[in-house]
PDB file of C-alpha atoms and ligand atoms in Angstrom:
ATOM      1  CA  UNK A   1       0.000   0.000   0.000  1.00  0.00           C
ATOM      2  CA  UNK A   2       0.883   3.500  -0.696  1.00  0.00           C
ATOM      3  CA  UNK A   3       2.462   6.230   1.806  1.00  0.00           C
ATOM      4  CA  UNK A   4       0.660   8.898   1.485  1.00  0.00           C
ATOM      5  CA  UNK A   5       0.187  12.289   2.941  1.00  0.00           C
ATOM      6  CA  UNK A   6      -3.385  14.009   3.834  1.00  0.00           C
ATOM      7  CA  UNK A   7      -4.348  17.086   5.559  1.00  0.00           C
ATOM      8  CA  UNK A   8      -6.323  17.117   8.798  1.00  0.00           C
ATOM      9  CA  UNK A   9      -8.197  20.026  10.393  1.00  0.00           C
ATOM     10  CA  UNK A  10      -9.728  19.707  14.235  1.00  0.00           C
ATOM     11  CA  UNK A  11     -12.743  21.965  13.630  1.00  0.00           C
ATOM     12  CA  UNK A  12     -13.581  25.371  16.313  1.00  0.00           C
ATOM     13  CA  UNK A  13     -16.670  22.868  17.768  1.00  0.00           C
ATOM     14  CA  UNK A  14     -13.626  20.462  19.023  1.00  0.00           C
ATOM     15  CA  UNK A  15     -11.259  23.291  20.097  1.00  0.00           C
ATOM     16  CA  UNK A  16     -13.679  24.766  22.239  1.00  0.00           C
ATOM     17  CA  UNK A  17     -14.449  21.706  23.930  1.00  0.00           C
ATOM     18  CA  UNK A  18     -11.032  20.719  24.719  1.00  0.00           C
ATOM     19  CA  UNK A  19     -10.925  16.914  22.701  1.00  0.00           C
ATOM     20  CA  UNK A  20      -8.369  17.689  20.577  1.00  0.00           C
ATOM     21  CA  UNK A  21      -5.974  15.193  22.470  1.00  0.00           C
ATOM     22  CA  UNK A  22      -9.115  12.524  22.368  1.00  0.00           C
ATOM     23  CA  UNK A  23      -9.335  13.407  18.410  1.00  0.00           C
ATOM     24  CA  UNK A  24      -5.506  12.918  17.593  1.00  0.00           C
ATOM     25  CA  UNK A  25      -5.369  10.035  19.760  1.00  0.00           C
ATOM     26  CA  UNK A  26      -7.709   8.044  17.352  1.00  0.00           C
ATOM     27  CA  UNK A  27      -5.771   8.924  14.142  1.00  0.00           C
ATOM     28  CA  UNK A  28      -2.511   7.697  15.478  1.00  0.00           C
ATOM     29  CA  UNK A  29      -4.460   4.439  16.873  1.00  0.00           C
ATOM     30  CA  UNK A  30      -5.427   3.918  13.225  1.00  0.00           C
ATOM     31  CA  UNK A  31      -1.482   4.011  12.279  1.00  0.00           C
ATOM     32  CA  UNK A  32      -0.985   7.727  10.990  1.00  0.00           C
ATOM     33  CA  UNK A  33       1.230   9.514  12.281  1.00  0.00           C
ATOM     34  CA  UNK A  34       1.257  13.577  12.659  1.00  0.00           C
ATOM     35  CA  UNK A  35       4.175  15.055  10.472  1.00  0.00           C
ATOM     36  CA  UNK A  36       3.502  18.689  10.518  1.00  0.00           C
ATOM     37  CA  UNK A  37       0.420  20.583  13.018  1.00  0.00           C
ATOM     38  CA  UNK A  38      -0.260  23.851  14.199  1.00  0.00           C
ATOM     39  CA  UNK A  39      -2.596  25.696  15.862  1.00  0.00           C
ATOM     40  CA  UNK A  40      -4.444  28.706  13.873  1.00  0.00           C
ATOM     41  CA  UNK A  41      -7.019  30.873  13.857  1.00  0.00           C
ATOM     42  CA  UNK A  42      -8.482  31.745   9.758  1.00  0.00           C
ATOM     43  CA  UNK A  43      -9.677  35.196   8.676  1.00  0.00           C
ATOM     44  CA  UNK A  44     -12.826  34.903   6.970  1.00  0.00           C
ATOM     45  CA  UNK A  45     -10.921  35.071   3.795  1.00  0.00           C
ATOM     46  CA  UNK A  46      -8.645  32.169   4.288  1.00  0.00           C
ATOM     47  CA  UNK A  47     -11.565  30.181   5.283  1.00  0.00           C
ATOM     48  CA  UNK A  48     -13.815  31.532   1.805  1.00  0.00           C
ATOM     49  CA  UNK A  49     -10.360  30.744  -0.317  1.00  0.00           C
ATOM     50  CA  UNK A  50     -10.066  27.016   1.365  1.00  0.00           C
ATOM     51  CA  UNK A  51     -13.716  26.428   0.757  1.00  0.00           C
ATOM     52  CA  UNK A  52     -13.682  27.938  -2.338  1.00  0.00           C
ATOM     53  CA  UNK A  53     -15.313  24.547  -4.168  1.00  0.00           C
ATOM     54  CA  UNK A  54     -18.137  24.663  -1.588  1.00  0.00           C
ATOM     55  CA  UNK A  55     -19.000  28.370  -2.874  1.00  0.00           C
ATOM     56  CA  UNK A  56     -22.225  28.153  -4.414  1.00  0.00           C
ATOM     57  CA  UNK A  57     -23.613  25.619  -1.735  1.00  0.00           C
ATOM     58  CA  UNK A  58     -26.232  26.794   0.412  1.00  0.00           C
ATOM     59  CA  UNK A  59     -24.173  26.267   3.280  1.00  0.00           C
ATOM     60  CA  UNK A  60     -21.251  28.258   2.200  1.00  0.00           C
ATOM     61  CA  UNK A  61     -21.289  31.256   4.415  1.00  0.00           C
ATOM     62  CA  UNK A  62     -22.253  29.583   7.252  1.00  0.00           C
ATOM     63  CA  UNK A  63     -19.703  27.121   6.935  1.00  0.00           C
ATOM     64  CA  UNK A  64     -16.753  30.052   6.794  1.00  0.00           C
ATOM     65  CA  UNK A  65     -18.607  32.165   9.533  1.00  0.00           C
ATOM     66  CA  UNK A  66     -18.174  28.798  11.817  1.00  0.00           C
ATOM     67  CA  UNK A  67     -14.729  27.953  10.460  1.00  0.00           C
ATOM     68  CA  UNK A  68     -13.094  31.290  11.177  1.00  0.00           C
ATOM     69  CA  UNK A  69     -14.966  31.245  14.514  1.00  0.00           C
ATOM     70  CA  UNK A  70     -12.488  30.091  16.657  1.00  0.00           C
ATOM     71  CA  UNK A  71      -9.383  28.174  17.123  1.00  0.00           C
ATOM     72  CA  UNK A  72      -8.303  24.867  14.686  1.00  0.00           C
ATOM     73  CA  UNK A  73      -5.452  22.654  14.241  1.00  0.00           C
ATOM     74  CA  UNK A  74      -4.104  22.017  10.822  1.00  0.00           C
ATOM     75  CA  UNK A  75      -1.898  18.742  10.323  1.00  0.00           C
ATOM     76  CA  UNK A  76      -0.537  16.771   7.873  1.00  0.00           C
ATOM     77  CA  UNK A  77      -1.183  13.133   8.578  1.00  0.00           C
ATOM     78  CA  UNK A  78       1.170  10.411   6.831  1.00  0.00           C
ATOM     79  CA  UNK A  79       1.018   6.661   6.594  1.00  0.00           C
ATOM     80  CA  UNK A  80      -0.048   3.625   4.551  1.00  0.00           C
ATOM     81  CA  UNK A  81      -3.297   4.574   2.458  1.00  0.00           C
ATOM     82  CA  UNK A  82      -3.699   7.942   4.747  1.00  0.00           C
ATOM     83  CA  UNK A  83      -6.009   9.637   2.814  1.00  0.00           C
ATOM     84  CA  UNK A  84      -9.009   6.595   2.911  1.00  0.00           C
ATOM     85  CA  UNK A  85      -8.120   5.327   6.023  1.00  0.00           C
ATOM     86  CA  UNK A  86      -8.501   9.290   7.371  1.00  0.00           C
ATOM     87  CA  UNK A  87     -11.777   9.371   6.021  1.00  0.00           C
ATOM     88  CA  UNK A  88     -12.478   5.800   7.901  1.00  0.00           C
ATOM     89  CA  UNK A  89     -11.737   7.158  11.294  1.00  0.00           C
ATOM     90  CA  UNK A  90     -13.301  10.591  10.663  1.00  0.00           C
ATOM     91  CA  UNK A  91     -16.943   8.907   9.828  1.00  0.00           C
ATOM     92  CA  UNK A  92     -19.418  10.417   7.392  1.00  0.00           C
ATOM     93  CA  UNK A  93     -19.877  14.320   7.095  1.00  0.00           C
ATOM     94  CA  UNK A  94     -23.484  14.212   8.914  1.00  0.00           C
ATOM     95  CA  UNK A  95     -22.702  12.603  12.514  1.00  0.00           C
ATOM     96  CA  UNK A  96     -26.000  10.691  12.252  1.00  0.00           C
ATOM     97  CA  UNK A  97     -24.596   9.032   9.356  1.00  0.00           C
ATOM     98  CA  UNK A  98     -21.410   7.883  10.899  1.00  0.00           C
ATOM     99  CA  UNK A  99     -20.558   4.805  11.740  1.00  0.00           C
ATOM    100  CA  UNK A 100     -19.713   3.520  15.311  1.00  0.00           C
ATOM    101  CA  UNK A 101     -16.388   4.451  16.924  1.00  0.00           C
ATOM    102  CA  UNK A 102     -15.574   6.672  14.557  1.00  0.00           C
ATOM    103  CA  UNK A 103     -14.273  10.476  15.393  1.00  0.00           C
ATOM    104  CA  UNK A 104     -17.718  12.353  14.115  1.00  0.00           C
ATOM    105  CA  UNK A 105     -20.134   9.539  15.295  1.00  0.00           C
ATOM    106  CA  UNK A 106     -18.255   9.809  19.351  1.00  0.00           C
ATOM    107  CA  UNK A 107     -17.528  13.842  18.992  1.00  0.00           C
ATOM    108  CA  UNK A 108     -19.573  15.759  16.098  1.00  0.00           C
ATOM    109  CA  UNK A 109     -22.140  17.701  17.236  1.00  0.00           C
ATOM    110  CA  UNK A 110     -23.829  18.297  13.784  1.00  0.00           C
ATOM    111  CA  UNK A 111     -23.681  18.160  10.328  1.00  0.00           C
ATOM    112  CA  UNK A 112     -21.336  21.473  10.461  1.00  0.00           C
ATOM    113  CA  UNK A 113     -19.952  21.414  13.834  1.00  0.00           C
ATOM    114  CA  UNK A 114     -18.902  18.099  12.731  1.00  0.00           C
ATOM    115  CA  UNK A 115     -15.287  18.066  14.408  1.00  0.00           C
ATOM    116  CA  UNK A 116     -12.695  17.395  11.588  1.00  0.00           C
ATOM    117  CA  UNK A 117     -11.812  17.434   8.494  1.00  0.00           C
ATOM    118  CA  UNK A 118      -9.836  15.512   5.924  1.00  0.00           C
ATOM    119  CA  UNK A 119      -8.830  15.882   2.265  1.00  0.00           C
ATOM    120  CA  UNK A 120     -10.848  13.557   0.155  1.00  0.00           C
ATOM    121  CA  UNK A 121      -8.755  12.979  -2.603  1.00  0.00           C
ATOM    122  CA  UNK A 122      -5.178  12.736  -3.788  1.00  0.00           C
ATOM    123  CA  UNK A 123      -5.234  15.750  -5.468  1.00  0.00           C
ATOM    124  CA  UNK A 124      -6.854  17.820  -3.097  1.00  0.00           C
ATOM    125  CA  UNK A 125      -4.575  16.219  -0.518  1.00  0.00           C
ATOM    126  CA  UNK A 126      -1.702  18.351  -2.360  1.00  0.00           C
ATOM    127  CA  UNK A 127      -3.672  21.343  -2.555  1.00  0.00           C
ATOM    128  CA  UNK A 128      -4.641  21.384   1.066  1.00  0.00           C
ATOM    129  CA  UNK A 129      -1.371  20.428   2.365  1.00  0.00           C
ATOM    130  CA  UNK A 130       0.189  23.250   0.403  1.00  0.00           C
ATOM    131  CA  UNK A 131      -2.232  25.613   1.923  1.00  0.00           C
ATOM    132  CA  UNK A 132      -1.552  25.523   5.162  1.00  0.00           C
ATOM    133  CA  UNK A 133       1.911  24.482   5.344  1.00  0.00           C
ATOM    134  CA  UNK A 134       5.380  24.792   3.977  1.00  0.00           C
ATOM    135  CA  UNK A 135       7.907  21.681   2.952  1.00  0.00           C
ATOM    136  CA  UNK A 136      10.275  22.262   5.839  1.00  0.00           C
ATOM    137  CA  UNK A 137       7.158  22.402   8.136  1.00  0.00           C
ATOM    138  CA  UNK A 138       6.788  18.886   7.607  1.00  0.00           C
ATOM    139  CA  UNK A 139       9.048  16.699   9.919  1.00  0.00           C
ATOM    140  CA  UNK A 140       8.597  12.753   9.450  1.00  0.00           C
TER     141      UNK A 140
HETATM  142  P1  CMP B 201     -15.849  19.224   5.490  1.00  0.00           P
HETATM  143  O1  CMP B 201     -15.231  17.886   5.311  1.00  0.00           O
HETATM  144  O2  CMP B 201     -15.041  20.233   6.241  1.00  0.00           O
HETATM  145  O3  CMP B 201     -16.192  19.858   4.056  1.00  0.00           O
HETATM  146  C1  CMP B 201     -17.208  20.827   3.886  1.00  0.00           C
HETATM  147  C2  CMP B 201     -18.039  20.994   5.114  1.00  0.00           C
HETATM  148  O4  CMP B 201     -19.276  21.635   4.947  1.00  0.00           O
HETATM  149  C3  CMP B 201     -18.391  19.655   5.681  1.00  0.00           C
HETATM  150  O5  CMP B 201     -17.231  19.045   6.229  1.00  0.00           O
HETATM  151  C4  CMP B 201     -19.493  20.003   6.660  1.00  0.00           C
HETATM  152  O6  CMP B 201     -19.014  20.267   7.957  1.00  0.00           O
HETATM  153  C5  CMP B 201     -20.048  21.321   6.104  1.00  0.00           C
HETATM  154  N1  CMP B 201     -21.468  21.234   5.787  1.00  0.00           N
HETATM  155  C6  CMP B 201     -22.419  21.975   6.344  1.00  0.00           C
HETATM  156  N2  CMP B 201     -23.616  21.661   5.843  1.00  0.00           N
HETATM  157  C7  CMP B 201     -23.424  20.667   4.954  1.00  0.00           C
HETATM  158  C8  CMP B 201     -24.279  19.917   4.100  1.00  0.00           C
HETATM  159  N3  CMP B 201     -25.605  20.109   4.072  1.00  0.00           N
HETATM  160  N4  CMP B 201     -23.718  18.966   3.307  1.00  0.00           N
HETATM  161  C9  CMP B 201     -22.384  18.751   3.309  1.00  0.00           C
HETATM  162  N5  CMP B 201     -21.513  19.454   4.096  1.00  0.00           N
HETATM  163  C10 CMP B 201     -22.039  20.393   4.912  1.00  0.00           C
END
């Protein structure tokens, strides 16, 4: 299987509530390990430009309002299929969806406050990575 690299956000809902450690802790259970992470807070605008894709969707602004609402932590996660076996831990987008013991199904409050999120594809792995962080900002 493939090394790869995917980006990882821990979304203001999870901040606030203090379960980042709890929310890391599952990701390296699953076998990825954390190569780069910070702590940020986005402007509005970095949160429209990330989202960009999402602009026309209903949701749009109230997605940025609540991702440049408070405190999140960025991180590049690295190991054998990361980018699918992110998505596995993280659950489905809408918490009621998710399956058991994953991250959004034990910690999501809702559909938008739905505690992380992770790049969906290999290509937007790349872009995502690249937004937040620099090459010598990622330490393996
Ligand atoms: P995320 O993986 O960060 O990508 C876009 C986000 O939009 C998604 O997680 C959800 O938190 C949020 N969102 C809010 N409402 C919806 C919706 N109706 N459908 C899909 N995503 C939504």
């Amino acid at each position: 299987m493939p090394v790869e690299r995917t980006l990882s956000i821990i979304k203001p809902d999870a901040t606030e509530r203090n379960i980042t450690g709890k929310i890391i802790d599952r990701f390296e259970e699953a076998g990825l390990r954390i190569v780069a992470q910070k702590k940020i807070k986005l402007s509005v605008q970095r949160a429209e430009k990330f989202y960009e894709v999402h602009r026309e969707r209903p949701f749009f602004s109230d997605l940025v309002k609540f991702m440049s609402s408070g405190a999140i932590i960025v991180q590049v996660l690295e190991g054998e299929n990361a980018i699918l076996k992110n998505r596995e831990v993280m659950g489905a987008t809408n918490p009621e969806e998710a399956a058991e013991g994953t991250i959004r199904k034990d910690f999501a409050v809702s559909i938008e406050a739905n505690s992380v999120h992770g790049s969906d594809g290999p290509e937007t792995a790349v872009e995502e990575i690249n937004f937040f962080f620099k090459e010598e900002e990622i330490v393996t």
